[in-house]
CSV table of C-alpha atoms in Angstrom, one decimal:
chain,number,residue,atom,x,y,z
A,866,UNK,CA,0.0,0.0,0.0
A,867,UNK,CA,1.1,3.5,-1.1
A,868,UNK,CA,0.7,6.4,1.3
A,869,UNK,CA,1.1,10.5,0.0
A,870,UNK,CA,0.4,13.1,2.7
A,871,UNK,CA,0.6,16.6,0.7
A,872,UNK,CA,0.9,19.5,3.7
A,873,UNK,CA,0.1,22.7,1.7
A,874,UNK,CA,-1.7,26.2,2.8
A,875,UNK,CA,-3.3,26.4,-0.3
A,876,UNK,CA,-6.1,23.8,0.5
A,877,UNK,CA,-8.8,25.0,2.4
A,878,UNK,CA,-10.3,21.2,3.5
A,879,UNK,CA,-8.8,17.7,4.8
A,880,UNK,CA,-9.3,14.8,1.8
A,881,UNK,CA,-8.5,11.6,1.6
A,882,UNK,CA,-8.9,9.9,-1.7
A,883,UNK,CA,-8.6,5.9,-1.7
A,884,UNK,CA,-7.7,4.4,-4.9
A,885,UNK,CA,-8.1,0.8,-5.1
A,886,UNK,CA,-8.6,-2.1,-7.6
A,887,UNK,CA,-11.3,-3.8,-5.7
A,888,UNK,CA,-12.8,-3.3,-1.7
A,889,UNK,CA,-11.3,-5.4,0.7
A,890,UNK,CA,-12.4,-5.7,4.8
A,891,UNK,CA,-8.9,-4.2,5.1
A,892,UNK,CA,-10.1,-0.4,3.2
A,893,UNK,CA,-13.5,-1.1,4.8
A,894,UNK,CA,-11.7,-1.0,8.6
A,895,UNK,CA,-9.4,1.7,7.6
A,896,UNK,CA,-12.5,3.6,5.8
A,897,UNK,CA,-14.2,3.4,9.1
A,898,UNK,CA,-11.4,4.3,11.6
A,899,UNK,CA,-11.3,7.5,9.2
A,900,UNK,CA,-14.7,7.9,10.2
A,901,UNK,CA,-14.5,7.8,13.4
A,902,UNK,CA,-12.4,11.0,13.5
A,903,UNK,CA,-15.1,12.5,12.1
A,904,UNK,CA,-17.7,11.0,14.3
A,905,UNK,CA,-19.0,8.6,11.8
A,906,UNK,CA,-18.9,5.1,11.7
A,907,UNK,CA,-19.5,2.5,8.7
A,908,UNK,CA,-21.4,-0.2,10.6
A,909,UNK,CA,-23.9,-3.0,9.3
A,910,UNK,CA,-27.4,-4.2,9.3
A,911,UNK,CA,-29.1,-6.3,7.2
A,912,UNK,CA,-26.7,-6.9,4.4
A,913,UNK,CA,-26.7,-2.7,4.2
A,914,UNK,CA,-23.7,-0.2,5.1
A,915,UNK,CA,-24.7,3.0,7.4
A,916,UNK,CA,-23.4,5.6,8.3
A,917,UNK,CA,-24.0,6.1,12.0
A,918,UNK,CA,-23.4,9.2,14.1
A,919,UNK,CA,-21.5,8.5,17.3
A,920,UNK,CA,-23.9,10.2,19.2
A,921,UNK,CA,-26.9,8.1,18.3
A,922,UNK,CA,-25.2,5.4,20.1
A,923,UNK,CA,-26.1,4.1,23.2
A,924,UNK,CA,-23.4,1.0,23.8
A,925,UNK,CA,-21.2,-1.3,22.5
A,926,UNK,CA,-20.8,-4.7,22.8
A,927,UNK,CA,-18.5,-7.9,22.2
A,928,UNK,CA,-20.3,-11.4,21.7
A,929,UNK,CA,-18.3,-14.0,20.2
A,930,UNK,CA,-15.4,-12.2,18.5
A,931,UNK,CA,-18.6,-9.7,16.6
A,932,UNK,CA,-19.2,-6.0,17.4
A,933,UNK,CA,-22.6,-4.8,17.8
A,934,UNK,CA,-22.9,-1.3,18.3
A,935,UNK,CA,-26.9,-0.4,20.0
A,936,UNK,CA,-29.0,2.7,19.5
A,937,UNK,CA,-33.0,3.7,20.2
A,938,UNK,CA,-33.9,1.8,17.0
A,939,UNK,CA,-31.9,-0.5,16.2
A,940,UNK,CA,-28.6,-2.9,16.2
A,941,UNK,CA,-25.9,-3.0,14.0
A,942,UNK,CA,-22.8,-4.9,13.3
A,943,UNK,CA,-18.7,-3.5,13.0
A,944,UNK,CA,-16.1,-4.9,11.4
A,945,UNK,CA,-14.1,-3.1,14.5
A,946,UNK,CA,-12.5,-4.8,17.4
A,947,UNK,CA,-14.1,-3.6,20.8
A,948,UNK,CA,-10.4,-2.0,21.6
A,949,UNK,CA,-10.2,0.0,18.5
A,950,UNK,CA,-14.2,1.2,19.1
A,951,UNK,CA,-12.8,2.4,22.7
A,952,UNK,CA,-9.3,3.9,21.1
A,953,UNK,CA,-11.2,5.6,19.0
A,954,UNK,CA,-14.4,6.8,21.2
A,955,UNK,CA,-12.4,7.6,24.6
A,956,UNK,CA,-12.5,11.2,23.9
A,957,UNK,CA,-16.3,11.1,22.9
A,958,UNK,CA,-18.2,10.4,26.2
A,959,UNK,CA,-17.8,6.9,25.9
A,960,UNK,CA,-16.2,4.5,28.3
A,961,UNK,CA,-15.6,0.7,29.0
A,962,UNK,CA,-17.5,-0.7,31.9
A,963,UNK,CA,-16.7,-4.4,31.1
A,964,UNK,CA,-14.2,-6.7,29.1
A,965,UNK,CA,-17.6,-7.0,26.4
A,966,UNK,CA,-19.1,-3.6,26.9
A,967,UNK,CA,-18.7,0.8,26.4
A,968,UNK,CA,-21.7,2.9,27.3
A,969,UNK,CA,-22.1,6.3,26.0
A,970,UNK,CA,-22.1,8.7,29.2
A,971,UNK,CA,-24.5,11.2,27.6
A,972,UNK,CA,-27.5,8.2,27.2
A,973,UNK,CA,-26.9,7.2,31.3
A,974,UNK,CA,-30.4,7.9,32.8
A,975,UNK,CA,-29.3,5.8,36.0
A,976,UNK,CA,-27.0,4.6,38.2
A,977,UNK,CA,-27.4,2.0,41.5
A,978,UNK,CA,-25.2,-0.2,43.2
A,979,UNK,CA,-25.1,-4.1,42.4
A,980,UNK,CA,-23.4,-6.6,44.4
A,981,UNK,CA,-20.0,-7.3,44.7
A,982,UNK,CA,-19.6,-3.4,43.8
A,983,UNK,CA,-20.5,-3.5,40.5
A,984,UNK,CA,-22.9,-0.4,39.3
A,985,UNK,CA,-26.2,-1.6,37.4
A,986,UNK,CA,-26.4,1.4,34.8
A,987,UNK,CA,-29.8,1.8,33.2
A,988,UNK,CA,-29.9,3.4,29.4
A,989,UNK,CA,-32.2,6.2,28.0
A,990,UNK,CA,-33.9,3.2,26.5
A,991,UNK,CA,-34.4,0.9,29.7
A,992,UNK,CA,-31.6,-1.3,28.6
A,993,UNK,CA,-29.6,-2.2,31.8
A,994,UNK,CA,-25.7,-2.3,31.5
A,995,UNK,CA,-23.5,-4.1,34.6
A,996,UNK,CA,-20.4,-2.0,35.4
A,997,UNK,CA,-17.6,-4.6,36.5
A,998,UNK,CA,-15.7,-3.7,39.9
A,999,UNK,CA,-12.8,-3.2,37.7
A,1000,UNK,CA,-14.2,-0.2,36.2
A,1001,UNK,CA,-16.6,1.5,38.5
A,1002,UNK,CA,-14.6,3.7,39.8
A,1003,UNK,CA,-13.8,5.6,36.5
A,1004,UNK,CA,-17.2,5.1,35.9
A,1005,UNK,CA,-18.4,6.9,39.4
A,1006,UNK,CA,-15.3,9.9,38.7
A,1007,UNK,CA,-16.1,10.7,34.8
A,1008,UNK,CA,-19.7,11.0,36.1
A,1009,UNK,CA,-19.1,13.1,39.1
A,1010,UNK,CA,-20.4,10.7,41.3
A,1011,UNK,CA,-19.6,8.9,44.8
């Protein structure tokens, strides 16, 4: 794969042109990590591609080596590892609560305390998430919460 990175003043925008003989997952991935940055993400449903706004999500999940990515409506699929998802999201309001899961901060419409001191966090949409011990503590400071 070539890369050319042209720095000039005289361009006004950011563009990024991809030139390829034929779409493989590798472009797809590197399309939607591109995306990302721009608070976009490629994701799947259905046999369809979308583009989905970051804020539209409500939380991430890991089953069985897949990526499903949850909003109000619907669930779709990424072709993105749950680590790159969190690299990529971090500064965005979103954070890991689990090995499987990220929550959007901005959808939390409740906390309360589980056992074992885990944190059951309940969604805008009802959907409960469980906050692992190893977590709830980032969870309680990047809410502002004891």
């Amino acid at each position: 794969m070539k890369i050319e990175i042209d720095i000039d003043d005289k361009y006004q925008d950011t563009e990024v042109v991809v030139k390829t003989p034929r779409l493989t997952k590798e472009i797809e991935k590197m399309i939607s990590l591109m995306r990302i940055v721009d608070m976009q993400m490629a994701v799947k449903r259905q046999g369809e591609t979308y583009l989905l706004d970051a804020g539209e999500i409500l939380y991430i999940e890991a089953v069985e080596r897949n990526t499903f990515i949850y909003t109000q409506d619907a669930t779709y699929e990424s072709d993105l590892k749950l680590y790159e998802l969190e690299q990529q999201l971090e500064e965005r309001d979103f954070i890991r609560v689990s090995k499987q899961s990220i929550i959007n901060l901005r959808k939390v419409k409740s906390l309360k305390a589980d056992i074992n001191r885990k944190i059951r966090v309940t969604l805008q949409n009802q959907e409960q998430i469980i906050v692992s011990r190893m977590y709830a503590d980032e969870l309680r400071k990047r809410l502002g919460v004891k």
